[in-house]
Amino acid sequence: MLKLSEQQELLRKVVREFVDNEIAPIAQKIDEEDTCPVELFEKMAQLGFNGVFVPAEYGGAGLGYTEMAIIIEETGRYSAGFAMGLVAHYMGVYAIMTWGSDEQKQKYLPMLCSGSFGGLSVTEPGGGSDFAGQKSTGQLVDRDWVLNGRKCFITNSHCMGVNVLTARTGEDDKGRPQISAFIIEGDAPGHNPGRKEKKAGLRGSYTGEIILDNVRLGPGNLLGKPGEGAKIALGTLGEMGRGGTAAAALGILRGCLEESVKYARERIIYGKPLSRLTNIQFIIAQNRTEYEAGRLLTYNAVGLKDAVKPCASEISMAKFFAAEAAVNAAKRTIDLMGAYGVITDYPVSRYLRDAVSTIPACGTSHIMQIIIAGGELRK
Ligand SMILES: Cc1cc2nc3c(=O)[nH]c(=O)nc-3n(C[C@H](O)[C@H](O)[C@H](O)COP(=O)(O)OP(=O)(O)OC[C@H]3O[C@@H](n4cnc5c(N)ncnc54)[C@H](O)[C@@H]3O)c2cc1C
């Protein structure tokens, strides 16, 4: 049985109260208007949420990844879109916290903990799964790096304070692309948001292009060593981003469960509550079971990360399962509600759009399965 600590349950209560008061009332509106409530991000910073796993010496709460998952799940219960903004933020924070020099941590982490949005920019128009195929470049000119190129589908693209971004910086001795990671402040000259995408789901965070037009960076902006971009970006996605996305999908799963129970109790058909019908009970049972399975997989995976144990396979399993289950649960809950399921006064059709959109975010279900199978086959 999964048991969170008293302190973790207390945190959940605090987050839930914040979400009930600040996010639930506007969740529908931010979806309809396709906007991101950036002002809430600052309020969350005041509660210590934005740097939840960052050590106190850098302005964080000094907690862990389980606490991060709690914050994302609770946020995702009402707005998976805003929760994805948090996931992307945490990726930027994690990359700097894990691979940054002390100077970089001192400079960027306090601002990220206190209201500045972070992000991780990897994907390019040539394909997100093909990491080595990226074409953005970083060239050494004197001692500075000059970056050019275009990133796409980047969450927090239009509100980013600190961006961790990968670019091609040459070739290694075997002729393979050398990819490096950089830290760029959002307002650096030549670092510009481009097109803002109109997403089907996960509205509530911005996702769009980042255009790099001769962005000039000093040596202090290189994250890690030249050529460590794959380690940094794939490590961040694999051990942090996907755990966060699983937690956002878990929020959707809980939303489906709670909405299905509520509707089945309230809807009167044949003079009785809908919940009396066996097939309706089957839907509730499936929603409950899949929420529970997603919860166990997700908190087990982030718990391994907290315990500094290998967790890439477990995090991929959690992300794969929770995202796919959220799609199925949203579809089932729409079925349970009849026509009301597709009426946008109810949130469930949004849950379906949100759930489908979690599948490509931080790596597709195909890629998750390749990672999981690879882990098994290597044993
Ligand atoms: C809501 C959202 C938020 C996002 N936020 C960010 C962000 O903040 N930062 C960022 O860098 N990116 C972000 N992305 C991009 C995301 O990481 C990519 O969409 C994802 O990696 C897939 O890349 P792609 O869309 O280019 O699809 P492709 O890589 O072109 O894949 C197309 C299809 O081919 C399959 N495929 C690809 N490679 C293989 C393979 N080796 N074997 C089998 N099948 C394969 C895929 O599963 C998919 O079905 C976001 C995407 C979304 C939807």
PDB file of N, CA, C and O in Angstrom, residues 94 99 229-241 305:
ATOM      1  N   TYR A  94      15.214  21.865 -12.489  1.00  0.00           N
ATOM      2  CA  TYR A  94      15.931  20.606 -12.227  1.00  0.00           C
ATOM      3  C   TYR A  94      17.265  20.578 -12.964  1.00  0.00           C
ATOM      4  O   TYR A  94      18.297  20.170 -12.395  1.00  0.00           O
ATOM      5  N   TRP A  99      22.902  20.111 -12.805  1.00  0.00           N
ATOM      6  CA  TRP A  99      24.148  20.214 -13.566  1.00  0.00           C
ATOM      7  C   TRP A  99      24.802  21.593 -13.510  1.00  0.00           C
ATOM      8  O   TRP A  99      25.869  21.777 -14.079  1.00  0.00           O
ATOM      9  N   GLY A 229      24.874  18.088 -23.564  1.00  0.00           N
ATOM     10  CA  GLY A 229      23.458  18.447 -23.771  1.00  0.00           C
ATOM     11  C   GLY A 229      22.519  17.256 -23.703  1.00  0.00           C
ATOM     12  O   GLY A 229      21.420  17.360 -23.149  1.00  0.00           O
ATOM     13  N   ALA A 230      22.951  16.110 -24.264  1.00  0.00           N
ATOM     14  CA  ALA A 230      22.059  14.933 -24.267  1.00  0.00           C
ATOM     15  C   ALA A 230      21.862  14.442 -22.830  1.00  0.00           C
ATOM     16  O   ALA A 230      20.737  14.166 -22.405  1.00  0.00           O
ATOM     17  N   LYS A 231      22.963  14.360 -22.101  1.00  0.00           N
ATOM     18  CA  LYS A 231      22.867  13.897 -20.705  1.00  0.00           C
ATOM     19  C   LYS A 231      21.915  14.801 -19.913  1.00  0.00           C
ATOM     20  O   LYS A 231      21.047  14.340 -19.176  1.00  0.00           O
ATOM     21  N   ILE A 232      22.076  16.111 -20.107  1.00  0.00           N
ATOM     22  CA  ILE A 232      21.290  17.067 -19.329  1.00  0.00           C
ATOM     23  C   ILE A 232      19.814  17.048 -19.754  1.00  0.00           C
ATOM     24  O   ILE A 232      18.916  16.911 -18.920  1.00  0.00           O
ATOM     25  N   ALA A 233      19.578  17.160 -21.069  1.00  0.00           N
ATOM     26  CA  ALA A 233      18.179  17.267 -21.527  1.00  0.00           C
ATOM     27  C   ALA A 233      17.445  15.942 -21.356  1.00  0.00           C
ATOM     28  O   ALA A 233      16.312  15.913 -20.845  1.00  0.00           O
ATOM     29  N   LEU A 234      18.085  14.834 -21.755  1.00  0.00           N
ATOM     30  CA  LEU A 234      17.378  13.551 -21.659  1.00  0.00           C
ATOM     31  C   LEU A 234      17.259  13.115 -20.193  1.00  0.00           C
ATOM     32  O   LEU A 234      16.269  12.502 -19.804  1.00  0.00           O
ATOM     33  N   GLY A 235      18.260  13.468 -19.388  1.00  0.00           N
ATOM     34  CA  GLY A 235      18.173  13.180 -17.947  1.00  0.00           C
ATOM     35  C   GLY A 235      17.027  13.954 -17.309  1.00  0.00           C
ATOM     36  O   GLY A 235      16.274  13.431 -16.483  1.00  0.00           O
ATOM     37  N   THR A 236      16.884  15.216 -17.705  1.00  0.00           N
ATOM     38  CA  THR A 236      15.810  16.050 -17.151  1.00  0.00           C
ATOM     39  C   THR A 236      14.449  15.524 -17.583  1.00  0.00           C
ATOM     40  O   THR A 236      13.524  15.398 -16.765  1.00  0.00           O
ATOM     41  N   LEU A 237      14.324  15.210 -18.877  1.00  0.00           N
ATOM     42  CA  LEU A 237      13.043  14.683 -19.371  1.00  0.00           C
ATOM     43  C   LEU A 237      12.733  13.347 -18.714  1.00  0.00           C
ATOM     44  O   LEU A 237      11.618  13.102 -18.241  1.00  0.00           O
ATOM     45  N   GLY A 238      13.756  12.481 -18.660  1.00  0.00           N
ATOM     46  CA  GLY A 238      13.544  11.098 -18.229  1.00  0.00           C
ATOM     47  C   GLY A 238      13.279  10.954 -16.749  1.00  0.00           C
ATOM     48  O   GLY A 238      12.478  10.123 -16.334  1.00  0.00           O
ATOM     49  N   GLU A 239      13.912  11.766 -15.927  1.00  0.00           N
ATOM     50  CA  GLU A 239      13.783  11.560 -14.479  1.00  0.00           C
ATOM     51  C   GLU A 239      12.906  12.616 -13.818  1.00  0.00           C
ATOM     52  O   GLU A 239      12.579  12.497 -12.655  1.00  0.00           O
ATOM     53  N   MET A 240      12.578  13.680 -14.553  1.00  0.00           N
ATOM     54  CA  MET A 240      11.791  14.746 -13.940  1.00  0.00           C
ATOM     55  C   MET A 240      10.535  15.046 -14.762  1.00  0.00           C
ATOM     56  O   MET A 240       9.414  14.933 -14.283  1.00  0.00           O
ATOM     57  N   GLY A 241      10.731  15.428 -16.039  1.00  0.00           N
ATOM     58  CA  GLY A 241       9.601  15.879 -16.861  1.00  0.00           C
ATOM     59  C   GLY A 241       8.506  14.835 -16.977  1.00  0.00           C
ATOM     60  O   GLY A 241       7.319  15.140 -16.871  1.00  0.00           O
ATOM     61  N   LYS A 305      12.959   8.131  -7.222  1.00  0.00           N
ATOM     62  CA  LYS A 305      13.819   9.293  -7.539  1.00  0.00           C
ATOM     63  C   LYS A 305      14.260   9.968  -6.226  1.00  0.00           C
ATOM     64  O   LYS A 305      15.430  10.333  -6.076  1.00  0.00           O
TER      65      LYS A 305
END
